[in-house]
Tab-separated table of C-alpha atoms and ligand atoms in Angstrom:
chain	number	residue	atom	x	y	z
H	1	UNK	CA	-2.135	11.783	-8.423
H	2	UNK	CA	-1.166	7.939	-8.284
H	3	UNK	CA	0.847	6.197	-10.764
H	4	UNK	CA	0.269	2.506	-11.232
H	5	UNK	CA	2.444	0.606	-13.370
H	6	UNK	CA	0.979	-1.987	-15.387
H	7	UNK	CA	2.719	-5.441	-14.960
H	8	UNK	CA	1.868	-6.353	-18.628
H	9	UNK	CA	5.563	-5.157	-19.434
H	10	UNK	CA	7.293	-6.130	-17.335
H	11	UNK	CA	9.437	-9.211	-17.282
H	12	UNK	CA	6.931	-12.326	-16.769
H	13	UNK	CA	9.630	-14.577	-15.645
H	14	UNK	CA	11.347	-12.144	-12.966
H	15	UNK	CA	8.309	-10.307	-11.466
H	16	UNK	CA	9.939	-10.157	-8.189
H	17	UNK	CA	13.018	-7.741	-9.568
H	18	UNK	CA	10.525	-6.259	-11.620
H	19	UNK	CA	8.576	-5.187	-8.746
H	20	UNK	CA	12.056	-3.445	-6.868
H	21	UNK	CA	12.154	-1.519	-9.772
H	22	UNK	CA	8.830	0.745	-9.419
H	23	UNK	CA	9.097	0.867	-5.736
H	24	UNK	CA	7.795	4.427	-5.693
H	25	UNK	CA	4.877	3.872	-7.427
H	26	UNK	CA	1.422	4.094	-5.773
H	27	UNK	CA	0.378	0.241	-6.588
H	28	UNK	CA	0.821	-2.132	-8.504
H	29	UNK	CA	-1.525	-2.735	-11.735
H	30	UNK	CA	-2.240	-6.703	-12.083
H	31	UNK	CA	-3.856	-7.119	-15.442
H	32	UNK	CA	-5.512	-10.430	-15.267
H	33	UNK	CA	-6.462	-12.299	-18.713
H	34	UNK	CA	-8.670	-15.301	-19.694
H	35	UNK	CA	-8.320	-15.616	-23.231
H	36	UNK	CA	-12.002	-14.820	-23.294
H	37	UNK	CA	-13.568	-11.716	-22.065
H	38	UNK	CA	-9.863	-10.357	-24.228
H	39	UNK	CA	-7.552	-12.209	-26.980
H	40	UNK	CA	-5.130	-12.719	-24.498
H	41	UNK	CA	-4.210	-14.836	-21.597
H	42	UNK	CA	-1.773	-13.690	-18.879
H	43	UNK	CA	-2.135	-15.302	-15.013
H	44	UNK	CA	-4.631	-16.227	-12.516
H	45	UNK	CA	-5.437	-16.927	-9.114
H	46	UNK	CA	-2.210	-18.575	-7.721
H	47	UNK	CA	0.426	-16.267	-9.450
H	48	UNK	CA	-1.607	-13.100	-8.246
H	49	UNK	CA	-0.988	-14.649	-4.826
H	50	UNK	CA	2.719	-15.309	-5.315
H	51	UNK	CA	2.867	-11.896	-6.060
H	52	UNK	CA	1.172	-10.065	-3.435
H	53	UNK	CA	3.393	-12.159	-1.178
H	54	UNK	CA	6.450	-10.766	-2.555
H	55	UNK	CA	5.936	-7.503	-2.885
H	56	UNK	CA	4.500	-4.349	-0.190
H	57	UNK	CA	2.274	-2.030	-3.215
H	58	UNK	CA	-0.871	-2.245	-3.080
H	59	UNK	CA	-2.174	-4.134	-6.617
H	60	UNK	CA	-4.768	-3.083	-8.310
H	61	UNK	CA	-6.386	-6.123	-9.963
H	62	UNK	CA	-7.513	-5.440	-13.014
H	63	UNK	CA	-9.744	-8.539	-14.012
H	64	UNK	CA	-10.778	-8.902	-17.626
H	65	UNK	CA	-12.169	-12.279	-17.810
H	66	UNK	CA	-15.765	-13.431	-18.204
H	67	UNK	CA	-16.859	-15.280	-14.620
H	68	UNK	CA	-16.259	-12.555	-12.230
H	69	UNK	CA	-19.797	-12.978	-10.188
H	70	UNK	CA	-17.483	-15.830	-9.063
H	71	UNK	CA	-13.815	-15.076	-9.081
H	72	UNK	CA	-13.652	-11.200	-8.111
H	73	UNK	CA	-13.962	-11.895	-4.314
H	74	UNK	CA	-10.881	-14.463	-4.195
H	75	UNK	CA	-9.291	-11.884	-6.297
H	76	UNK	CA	-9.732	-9.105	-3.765
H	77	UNK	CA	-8.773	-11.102	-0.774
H	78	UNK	CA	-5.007	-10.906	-2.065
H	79	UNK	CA	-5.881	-7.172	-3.458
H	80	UNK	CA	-4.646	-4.890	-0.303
H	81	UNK	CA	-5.503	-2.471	-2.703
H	82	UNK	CA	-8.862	-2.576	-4.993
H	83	UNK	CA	-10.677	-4.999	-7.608
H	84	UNK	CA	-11.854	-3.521	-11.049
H	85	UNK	CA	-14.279	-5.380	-13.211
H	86	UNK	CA	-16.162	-4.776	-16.549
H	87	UNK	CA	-20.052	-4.563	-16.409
H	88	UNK	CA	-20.238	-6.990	-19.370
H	89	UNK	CA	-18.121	-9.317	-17.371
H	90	UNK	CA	-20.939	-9.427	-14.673
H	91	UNK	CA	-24.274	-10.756	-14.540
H	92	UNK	CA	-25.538	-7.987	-12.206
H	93	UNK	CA	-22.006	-5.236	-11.452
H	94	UNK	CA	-24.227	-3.483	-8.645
H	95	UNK	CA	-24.984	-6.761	-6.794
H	96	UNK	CA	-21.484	-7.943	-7.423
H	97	UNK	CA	-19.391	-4.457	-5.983
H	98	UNK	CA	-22.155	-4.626	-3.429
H	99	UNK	CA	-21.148	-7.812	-2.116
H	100	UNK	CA	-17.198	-6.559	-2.415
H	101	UNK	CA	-18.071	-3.712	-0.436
H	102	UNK	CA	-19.372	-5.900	2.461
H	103	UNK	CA	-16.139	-7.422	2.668
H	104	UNK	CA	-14.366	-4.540	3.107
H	105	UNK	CA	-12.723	-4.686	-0.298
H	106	UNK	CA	-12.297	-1.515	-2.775
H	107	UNK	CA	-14.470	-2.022	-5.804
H	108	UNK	CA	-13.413	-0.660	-9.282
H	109	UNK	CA	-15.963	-0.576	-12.188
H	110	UNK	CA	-13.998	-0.671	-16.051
H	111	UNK	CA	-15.658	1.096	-19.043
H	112	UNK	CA	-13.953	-0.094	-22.691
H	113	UNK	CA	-13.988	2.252	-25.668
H	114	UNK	CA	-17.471	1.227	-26.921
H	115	UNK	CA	-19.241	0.560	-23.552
H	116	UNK	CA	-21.491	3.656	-22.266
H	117	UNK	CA	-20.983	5.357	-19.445
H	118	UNK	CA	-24.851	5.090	-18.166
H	119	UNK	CA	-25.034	2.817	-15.520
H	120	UNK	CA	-21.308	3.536	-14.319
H	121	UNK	CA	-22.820	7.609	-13.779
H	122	UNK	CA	-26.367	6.400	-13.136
H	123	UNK	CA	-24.602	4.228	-9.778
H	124	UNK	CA	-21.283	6.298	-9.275
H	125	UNK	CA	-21.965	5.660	-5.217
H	126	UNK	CA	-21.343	2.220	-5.385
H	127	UNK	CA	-17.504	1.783	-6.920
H	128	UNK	CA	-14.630	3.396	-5.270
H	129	UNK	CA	-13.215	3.708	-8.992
H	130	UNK	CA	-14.083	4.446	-12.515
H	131	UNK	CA	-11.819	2.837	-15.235
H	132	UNK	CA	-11.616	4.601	-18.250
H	133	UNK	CA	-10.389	1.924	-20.720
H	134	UNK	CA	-8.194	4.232	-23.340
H	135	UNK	CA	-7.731	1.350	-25.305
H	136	UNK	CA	-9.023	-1.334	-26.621
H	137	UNK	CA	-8.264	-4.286	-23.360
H	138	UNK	CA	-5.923	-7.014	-24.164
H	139	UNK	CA	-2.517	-5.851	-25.066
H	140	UNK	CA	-0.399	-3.439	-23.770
H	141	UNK	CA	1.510	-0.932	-25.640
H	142	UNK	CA	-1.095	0.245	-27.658
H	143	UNK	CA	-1.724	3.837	-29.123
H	144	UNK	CA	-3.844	6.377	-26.813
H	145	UNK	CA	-7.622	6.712	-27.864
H	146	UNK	CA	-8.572	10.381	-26.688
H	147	UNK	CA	-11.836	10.187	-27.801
H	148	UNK	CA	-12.234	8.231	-24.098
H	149	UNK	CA	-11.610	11.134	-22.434
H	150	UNK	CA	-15.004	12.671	-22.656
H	151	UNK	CA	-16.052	10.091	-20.608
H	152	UNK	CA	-13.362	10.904	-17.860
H	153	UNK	CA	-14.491	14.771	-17.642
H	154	UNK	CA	-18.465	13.407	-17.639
H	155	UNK	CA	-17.653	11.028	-14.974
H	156	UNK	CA	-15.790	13.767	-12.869
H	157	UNK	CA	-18.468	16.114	-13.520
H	158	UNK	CA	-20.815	13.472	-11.770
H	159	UNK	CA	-18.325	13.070	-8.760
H	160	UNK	CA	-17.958	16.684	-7.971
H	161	UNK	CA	-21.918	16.943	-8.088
H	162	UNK	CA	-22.605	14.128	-5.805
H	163	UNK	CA	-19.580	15.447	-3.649
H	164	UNK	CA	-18.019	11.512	-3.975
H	165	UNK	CA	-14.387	10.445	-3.366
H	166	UNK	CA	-14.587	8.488	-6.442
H	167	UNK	CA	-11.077	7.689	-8.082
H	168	UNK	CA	-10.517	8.226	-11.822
H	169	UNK	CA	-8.341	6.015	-13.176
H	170	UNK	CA	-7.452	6.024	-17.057
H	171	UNK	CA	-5.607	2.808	-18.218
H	172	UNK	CA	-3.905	2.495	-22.066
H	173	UNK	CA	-1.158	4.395	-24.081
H	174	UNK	CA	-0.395	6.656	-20.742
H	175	UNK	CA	3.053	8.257	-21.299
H	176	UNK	CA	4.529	11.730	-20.569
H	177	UNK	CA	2.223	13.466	-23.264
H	178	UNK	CA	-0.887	11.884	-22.790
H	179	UNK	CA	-1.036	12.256	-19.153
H	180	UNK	CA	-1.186	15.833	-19.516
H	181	UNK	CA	-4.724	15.251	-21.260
H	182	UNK	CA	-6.415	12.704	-19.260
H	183	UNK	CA	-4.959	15.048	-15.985
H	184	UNK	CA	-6.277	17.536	-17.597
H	185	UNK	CA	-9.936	16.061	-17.925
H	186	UNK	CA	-10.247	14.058	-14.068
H	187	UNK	CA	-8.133	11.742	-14.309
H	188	UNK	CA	-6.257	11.226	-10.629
H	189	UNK	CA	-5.020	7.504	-11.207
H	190	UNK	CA	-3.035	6.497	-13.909
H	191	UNK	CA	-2.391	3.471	-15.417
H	192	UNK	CA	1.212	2.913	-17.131
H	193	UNK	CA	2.666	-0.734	-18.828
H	194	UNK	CA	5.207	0.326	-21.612
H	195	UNK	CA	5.996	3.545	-20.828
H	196	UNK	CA	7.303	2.175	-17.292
H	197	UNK	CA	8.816	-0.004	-18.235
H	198	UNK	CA	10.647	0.476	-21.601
H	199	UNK	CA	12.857	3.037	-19.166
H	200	UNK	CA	15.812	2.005	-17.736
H	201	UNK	CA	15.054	4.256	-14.294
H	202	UNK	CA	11.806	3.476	-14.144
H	203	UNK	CA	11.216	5.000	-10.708
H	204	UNK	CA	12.549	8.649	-12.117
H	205	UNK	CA	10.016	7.719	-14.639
H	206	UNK	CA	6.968	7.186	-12.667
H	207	UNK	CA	8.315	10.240	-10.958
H	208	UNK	CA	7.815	12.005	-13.866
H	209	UNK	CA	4.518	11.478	-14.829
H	210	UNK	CA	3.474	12.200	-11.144
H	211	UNK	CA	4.756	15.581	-11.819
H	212	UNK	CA	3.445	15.966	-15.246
H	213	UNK	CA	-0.140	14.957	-14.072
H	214	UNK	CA	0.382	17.423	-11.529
H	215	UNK	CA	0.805	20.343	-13.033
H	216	UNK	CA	-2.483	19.579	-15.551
H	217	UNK	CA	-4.835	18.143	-12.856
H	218	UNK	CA	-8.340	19.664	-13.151
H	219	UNK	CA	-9.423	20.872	-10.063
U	1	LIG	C1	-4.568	-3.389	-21.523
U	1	LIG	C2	-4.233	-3.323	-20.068
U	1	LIG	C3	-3.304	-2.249	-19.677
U	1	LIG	C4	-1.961	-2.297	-20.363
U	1	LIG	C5	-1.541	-0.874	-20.580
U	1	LIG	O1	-5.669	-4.210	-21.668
U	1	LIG	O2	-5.418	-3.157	-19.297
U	1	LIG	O3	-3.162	-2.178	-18.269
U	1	LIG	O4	-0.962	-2.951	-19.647
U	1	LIG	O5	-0.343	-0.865	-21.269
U	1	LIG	P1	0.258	0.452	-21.903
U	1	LIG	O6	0.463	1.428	-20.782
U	1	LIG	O7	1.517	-0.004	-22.531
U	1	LIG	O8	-0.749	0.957	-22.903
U	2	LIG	ZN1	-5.196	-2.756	-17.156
């Protein structure tokens, strides 16, 4: 069970404190924003470098901007961790986590509410992660859409048959209650923004929902 804590709360203009603050967590969730691909616009290229220079997690870039076939691979080289990108975002997503792969990089493939699971299931070998969207992408802080969760128990239905080490990541209105439901259908990753950090001990926090996932995982 890994807990990732999603930067979008945090405090944009002391990252590096931020980051001392969720020192147990498993890595480090980089949400990365064009104004585009979402109504919303966070960083880029050079601040995801500043901050994989001052911190140890591995970050888990989460790109939702439209150019990947072109940015994703400068992206991963500061990653240390894994890349995840929307099919829409990508002329051709098997080509693209293809070409990740061959640089030794950990590919991650995101789903949003109204996107189908098809050729995520119908290519499951080629992404070292499934993203789950369990909200709509943009904002953080936003209520939990369970309906998503069918897709997590399809998609770990798929891994178990094929016998993959596929991670399952879910990412949007994760707290202590709705952990217990996206544990409780695959889920083994889990992405948390506000409900990190809105706490004052944010480590006993992501501590937590470690345990809470835990105890619902589905085997
Ligand atoms: C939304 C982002 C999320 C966001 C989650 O587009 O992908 O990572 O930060 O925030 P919470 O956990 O507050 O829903
Ligand atoms: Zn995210």
């Amino acid at each position: 069970m890994h807990i990732h804590p999603s930067i979008l709360s945090a405090d944009f203009a002391n990252f590096e404190k931020e980051f001392e603050t969720i020192s147990s967590a498993d890595a480090i969730h980089v949400d990365v924003m064009d104004g585009h691909f979402v109504p919303n616009l966070t960083f880029g290229l050079p601040v995801v470098r500043r901050l994989a220079e001052v911190t140890t997690l591995p970050l888990d870039i989460h790109l939702m901007i439209e150019n990947v076939d072109e940015l994703a691979l400068a992206y991963s080289d500061l990653a240390d961790g894994s890349v995840t990108f929307h099919q829409e975002a990508s002329k051709d997503p098997i080509k693209l986590a293809r070409r990740l792969r061959e640089a030794e990089k950990r590919v991650g493939i995101a789903v949003k509410p109204g996107t189908s699971l098809e050729l995520v299931l119908a290519n499951l070998n080629e992404f070292d992660m499934v993203l789950v969207m369990t909200v709509e992408p943009g904002f953080g802080g936003q209520k939990f859409m369970a309906e998503n969760l069918a897709k997590v128990s399809q998609a770990k239905e798929q891994i178990a048959r094929l016998g993959l080490s596929v991670r399952l990541q879910v990412d949007g209105g994760i707290d202590e209650t709705t952990i217990c439901d996206a544990a409780a259908a695959g889920a083994d990753t889990f992405v948390a923004g506000s409900s990190v950090f809105s706490k004052v001990d944010r480590n006993a926090q992501i501590s937590q929902l470690r345990s809470t996932a835990m105890s619902h995982q589905r085997l």
